[in-house]
Tab-separated table of C-alpha atoms in Angstrom:
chain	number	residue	atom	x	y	z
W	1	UNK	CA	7.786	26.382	-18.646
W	2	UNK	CA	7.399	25.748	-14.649
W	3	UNK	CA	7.167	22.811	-13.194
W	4	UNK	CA	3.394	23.269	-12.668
W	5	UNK	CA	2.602	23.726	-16.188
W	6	UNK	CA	4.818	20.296	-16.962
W	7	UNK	CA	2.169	17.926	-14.536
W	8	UNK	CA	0.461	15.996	-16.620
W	9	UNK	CA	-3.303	16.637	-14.385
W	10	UNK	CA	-4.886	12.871	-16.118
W	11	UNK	CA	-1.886	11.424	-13.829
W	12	UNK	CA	-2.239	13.516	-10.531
W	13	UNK	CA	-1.637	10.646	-7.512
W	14	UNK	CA	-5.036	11.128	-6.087
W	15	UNK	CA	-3.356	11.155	-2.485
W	16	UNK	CA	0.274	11.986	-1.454
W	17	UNK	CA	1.469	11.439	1.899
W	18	UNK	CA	4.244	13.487	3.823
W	19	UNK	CA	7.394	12.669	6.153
W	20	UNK	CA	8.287	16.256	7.241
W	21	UNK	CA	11.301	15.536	8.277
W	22	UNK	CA	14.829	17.624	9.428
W	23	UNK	CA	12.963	20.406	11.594
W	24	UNK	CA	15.417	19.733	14.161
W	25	UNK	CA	18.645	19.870	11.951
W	26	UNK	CA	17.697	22.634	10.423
W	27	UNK	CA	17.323	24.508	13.582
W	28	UNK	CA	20.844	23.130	14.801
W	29	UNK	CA	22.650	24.212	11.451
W	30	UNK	CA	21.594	27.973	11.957
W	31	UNK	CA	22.788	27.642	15.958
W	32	UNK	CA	19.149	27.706	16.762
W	33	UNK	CA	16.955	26.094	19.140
W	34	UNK	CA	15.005	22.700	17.835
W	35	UNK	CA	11.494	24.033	18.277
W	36	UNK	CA	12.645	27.080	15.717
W	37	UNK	CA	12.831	24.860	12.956
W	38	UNK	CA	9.702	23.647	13.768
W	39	UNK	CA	8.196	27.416	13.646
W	40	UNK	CA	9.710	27.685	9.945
W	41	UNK	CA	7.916	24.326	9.076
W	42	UNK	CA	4.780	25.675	9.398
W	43	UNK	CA	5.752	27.837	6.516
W	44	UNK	CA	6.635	24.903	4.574
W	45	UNK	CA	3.502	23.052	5.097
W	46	UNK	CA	1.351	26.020	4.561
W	47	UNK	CA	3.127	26.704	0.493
W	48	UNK	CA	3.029	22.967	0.221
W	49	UNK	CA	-0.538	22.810	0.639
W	50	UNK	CA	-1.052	25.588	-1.130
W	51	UNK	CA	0.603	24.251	-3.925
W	52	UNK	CA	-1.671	20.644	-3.569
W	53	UNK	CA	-4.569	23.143	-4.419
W	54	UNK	CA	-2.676	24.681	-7.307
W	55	UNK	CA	-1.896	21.115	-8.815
W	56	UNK	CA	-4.689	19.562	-8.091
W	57	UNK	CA	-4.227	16.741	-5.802
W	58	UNK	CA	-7.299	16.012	-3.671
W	59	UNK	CA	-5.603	14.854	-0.672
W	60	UNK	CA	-2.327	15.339	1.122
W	61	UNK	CA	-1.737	14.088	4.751
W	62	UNK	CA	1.310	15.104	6.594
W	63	UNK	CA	3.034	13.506	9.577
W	64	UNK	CA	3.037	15.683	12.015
W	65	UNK	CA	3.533	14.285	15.484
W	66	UNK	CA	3.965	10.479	16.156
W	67	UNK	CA	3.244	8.292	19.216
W	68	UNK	CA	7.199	7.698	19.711
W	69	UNK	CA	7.638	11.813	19.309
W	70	UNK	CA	5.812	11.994	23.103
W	71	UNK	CA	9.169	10.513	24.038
W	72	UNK	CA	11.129	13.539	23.692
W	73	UNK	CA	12.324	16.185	26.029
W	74	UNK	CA	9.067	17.613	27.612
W	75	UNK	CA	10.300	21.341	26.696
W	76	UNK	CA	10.281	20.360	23.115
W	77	UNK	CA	6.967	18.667	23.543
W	78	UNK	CA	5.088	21.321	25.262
W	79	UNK	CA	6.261	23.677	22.541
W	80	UNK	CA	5.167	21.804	19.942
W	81	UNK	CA	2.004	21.202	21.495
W	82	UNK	CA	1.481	25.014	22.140
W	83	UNK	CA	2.570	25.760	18.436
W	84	UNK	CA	-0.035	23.058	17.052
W	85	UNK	CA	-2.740	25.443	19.075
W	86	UNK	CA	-1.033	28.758	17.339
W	87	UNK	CA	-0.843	27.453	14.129
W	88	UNK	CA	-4.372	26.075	13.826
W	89	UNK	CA	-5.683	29.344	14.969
W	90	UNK	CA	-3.885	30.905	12.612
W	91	UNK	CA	-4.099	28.862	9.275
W	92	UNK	CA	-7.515	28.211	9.495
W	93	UNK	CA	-8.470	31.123	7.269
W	94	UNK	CA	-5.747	30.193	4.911
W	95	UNK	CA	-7.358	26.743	4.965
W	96	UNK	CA	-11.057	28.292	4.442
W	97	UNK	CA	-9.845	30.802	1.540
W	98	UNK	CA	-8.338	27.737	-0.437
W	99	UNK	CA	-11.081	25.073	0.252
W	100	UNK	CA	-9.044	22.809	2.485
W	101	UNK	CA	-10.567	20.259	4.349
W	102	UNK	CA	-8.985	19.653	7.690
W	103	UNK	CA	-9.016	15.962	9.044
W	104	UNK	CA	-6.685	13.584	11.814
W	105	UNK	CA	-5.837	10.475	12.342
W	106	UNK	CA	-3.924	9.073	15.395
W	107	UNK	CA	-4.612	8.552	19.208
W	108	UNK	CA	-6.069	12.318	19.813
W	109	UNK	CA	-7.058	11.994	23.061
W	110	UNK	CA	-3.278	11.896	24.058
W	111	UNK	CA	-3.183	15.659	23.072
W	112	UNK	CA	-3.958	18.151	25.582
W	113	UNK	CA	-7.292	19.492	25.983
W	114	UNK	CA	-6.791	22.792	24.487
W	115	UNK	CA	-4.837	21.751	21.771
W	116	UNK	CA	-7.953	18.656	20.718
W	117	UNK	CA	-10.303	21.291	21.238
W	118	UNK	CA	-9.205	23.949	18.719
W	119	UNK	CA	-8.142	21.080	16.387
W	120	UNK	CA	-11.818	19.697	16.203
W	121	UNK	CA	-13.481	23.098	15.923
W	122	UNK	CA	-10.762	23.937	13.242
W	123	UNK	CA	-12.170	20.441	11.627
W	124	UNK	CA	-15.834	21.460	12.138
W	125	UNK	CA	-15.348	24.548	10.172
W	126	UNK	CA	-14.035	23.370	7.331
W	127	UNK	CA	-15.771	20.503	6.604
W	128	UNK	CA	-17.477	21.503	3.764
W	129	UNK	CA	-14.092	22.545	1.862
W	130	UNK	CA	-13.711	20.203	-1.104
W	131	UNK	CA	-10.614	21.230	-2.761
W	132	UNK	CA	-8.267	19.266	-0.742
W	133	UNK	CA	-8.258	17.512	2.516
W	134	UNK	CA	-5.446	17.836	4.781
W	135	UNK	CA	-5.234	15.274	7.247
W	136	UNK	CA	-2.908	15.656	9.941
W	137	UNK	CA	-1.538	12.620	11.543
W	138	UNK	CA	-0.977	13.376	14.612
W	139	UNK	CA	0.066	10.912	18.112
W	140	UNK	CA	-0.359	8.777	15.058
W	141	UNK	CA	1.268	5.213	14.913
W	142	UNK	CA	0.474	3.217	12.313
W	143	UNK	CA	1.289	-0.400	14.170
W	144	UNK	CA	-1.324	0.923	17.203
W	145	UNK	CA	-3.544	1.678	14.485
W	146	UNK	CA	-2.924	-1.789	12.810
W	147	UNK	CA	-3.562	-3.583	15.980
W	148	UNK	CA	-6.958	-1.249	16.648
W	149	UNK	CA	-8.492	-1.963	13.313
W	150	UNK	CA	-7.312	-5.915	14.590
W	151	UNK	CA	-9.407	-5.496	17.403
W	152	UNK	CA	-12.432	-4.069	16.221
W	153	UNK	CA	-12.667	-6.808	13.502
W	154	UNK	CA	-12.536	-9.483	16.109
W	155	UNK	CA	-15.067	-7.554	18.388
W	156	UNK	CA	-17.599	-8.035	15.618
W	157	UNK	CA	-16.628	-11.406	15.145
W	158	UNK	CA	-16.953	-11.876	19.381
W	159	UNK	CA	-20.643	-10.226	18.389
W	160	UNK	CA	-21.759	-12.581	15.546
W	161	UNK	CA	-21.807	-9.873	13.244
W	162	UNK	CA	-18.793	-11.066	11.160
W	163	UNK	CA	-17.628	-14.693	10.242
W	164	UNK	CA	-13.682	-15.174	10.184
W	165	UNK	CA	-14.105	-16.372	6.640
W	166	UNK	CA	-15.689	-13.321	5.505
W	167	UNK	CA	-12.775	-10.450	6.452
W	168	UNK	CA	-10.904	-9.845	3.378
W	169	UNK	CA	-8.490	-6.692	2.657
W	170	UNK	CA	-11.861	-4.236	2.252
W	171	UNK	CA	-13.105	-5.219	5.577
W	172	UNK	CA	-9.723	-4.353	7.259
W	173	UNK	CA	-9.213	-1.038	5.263
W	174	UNK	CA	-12.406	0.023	6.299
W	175	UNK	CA	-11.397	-0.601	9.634
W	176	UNK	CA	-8.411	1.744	9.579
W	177	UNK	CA	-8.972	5.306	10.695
W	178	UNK	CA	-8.104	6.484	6.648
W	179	UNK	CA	-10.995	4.437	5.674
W	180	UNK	CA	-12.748	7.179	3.954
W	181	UNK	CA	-9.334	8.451	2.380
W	182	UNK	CA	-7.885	6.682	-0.328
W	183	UNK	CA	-4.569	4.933	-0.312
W	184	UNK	CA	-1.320	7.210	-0.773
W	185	UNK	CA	-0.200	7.004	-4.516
W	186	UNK	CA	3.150	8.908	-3.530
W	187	UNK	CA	4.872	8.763	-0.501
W	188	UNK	CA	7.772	12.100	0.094
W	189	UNK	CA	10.166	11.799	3.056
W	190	UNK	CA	12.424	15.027	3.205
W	191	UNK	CA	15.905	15.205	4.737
W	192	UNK	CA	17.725	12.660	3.542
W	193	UNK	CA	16.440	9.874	6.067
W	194	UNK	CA	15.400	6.586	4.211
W	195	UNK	CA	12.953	4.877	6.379
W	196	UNK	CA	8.896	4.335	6.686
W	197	UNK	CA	9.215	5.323	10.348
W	198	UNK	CA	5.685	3.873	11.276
W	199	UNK	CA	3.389	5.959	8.983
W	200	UNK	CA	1.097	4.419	7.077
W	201	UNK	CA	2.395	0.920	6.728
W	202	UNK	CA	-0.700	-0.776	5.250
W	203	UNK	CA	-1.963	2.400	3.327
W	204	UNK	CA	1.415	2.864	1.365
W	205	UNK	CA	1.700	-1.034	-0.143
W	206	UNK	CA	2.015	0.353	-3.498
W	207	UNK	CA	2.865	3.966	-3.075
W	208	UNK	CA	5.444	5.363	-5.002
W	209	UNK	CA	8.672	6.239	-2.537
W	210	UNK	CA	10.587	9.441	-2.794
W	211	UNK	CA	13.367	10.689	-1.138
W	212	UNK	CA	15.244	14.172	-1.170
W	213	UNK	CA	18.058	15.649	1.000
W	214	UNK	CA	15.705	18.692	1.804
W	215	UNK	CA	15.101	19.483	5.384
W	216	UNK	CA	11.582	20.195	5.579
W	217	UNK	CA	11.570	24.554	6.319
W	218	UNK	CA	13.201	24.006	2.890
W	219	UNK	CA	10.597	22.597	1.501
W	220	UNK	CA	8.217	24.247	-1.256
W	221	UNK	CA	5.243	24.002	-3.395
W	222	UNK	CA	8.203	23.365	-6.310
W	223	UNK	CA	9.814	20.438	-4.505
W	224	UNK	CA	6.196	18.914	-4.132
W	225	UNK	CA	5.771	19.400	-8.141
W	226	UNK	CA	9.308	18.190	-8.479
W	227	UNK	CA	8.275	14.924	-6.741
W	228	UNK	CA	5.019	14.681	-8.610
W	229	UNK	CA	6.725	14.852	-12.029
W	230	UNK	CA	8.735	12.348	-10.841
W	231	UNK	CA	5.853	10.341	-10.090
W	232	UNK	CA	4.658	10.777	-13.181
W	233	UNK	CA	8.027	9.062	-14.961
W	234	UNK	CA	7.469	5.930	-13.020
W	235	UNK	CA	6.024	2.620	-14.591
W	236	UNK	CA	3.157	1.709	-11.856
W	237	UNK	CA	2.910	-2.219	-12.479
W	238	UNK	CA	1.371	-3.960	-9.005
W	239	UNK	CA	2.524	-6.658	-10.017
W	240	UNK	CA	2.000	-6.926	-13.640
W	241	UNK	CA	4.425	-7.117	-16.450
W	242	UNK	CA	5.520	-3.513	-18.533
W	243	UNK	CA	3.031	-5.772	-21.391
W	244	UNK	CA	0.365	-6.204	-19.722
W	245	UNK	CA	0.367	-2.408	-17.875
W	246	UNK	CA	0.579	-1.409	-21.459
């Protein structure tokens, strides 16, 4: 039996987010440059998300460019920019022929025009997919987003629309830029690497953390199944006792 056939689909996580990490290393081991690995993660994400689809998960959101990433070498960046723009060209029929809905989070005016612009045309055209929605995060940081869902809650208190004693955890989800996604159930970091690394930090309170040595152009729809099973072994308890969960 695969390890598709061995998901239990009553205890799918509803919403698995995605370190792809190791692009980099990968590239290095095989005496390549960095931004190779990065071409071969495109593979990676493209059976991964394939293999969402196949198992069933609604949504998947993959971190794919952070705010801290603009920091390195300006080659690199440029080529990862102009690979974004290639890729979305390219994978938006593979998106269309498996129902994906593409979204983003992060601080998109940072990316160049070109790039933004095929992004949100990609976005307009497949907005009416509803097998899965794939949101990129992208010049995402989660403390800048933090601090903007901060701010627009105290703008509306500045307004008189909202009353201090009245914002509760609801009020600042909805302020968040996943507000209409729900909260990651599992949380995958590939490579080895065992940190958060700014993604998500609110949204993943009671996700489920797994970790594998994989570099991500590794990566496949298997290892995503493997993680799910695993998933699917834990006791989930937010705060409960074993009793009362059961």
């Amino acid at each position: 039996m695969g390890l598709l056939e061995q998901l239990d689909k009553n205890k799918l996580p509803k919403h698995i987010a995605i370190v792809m990490d190791g692009n980099g290393r990968w590239a290095k081991g095989k005496g390549k440059l960095r931004v190779f690995g990065h071409h071969e993660g495109v593979v990676a994400v493209r059976d991964v998300v394939e293999g969402a689809v196949e198992a069933g998960v609604p949504y998947i959101t993959l971190y794919t460019f952070s705010t801290e990433n603009w920091n390195r070498p300006k080659l690199e960046v440029m080529a990862l920019m102009e690979l974004l723009v290639a890729t979305i060209n390219k994978e938006t029929k593979t998106l269309m022929k498996n129902g994906v809905r593409l979204n983003a989070i992060g601080n998109l005016n940072l990316l160049p025009e070109r790039c933004r612009r095929e992004l949100m045309e990609a976005i307009e055209k497949t907005s009416a997919n509803t097998s899965c929605t794939l949101t990129l995060a992208l010049s995402y940081s989660s403390r800048a987003e933090i601090v903007e869902a901060t701010r627009k809650i105290a703008e509306q208190v500045r307004l008189g629309v909202l009353d201090p004693s009245d914002i509760n955890e609801e009020i600042f989800s909805n302020s968040l830029s996943t507000a209409n996604i729900p909260d990651p159930e599992l949380m995958i970091r590939t490579s080895g690497e065992y940190r958060i690394s700014n993604y998500l930090l609110w949204q993943i309170a009671y996700a489920e953390l797994y970790f594998t040595q994989k570099l991500w152009p590794d990566f496949r729809r298997e290892d995503l199944f493997e993680a799910i099973l695993d998933y699917q072994k834990r006791e989930r308890r937010f705060g409960m006792t074993s009793e009362q969960v059961n």
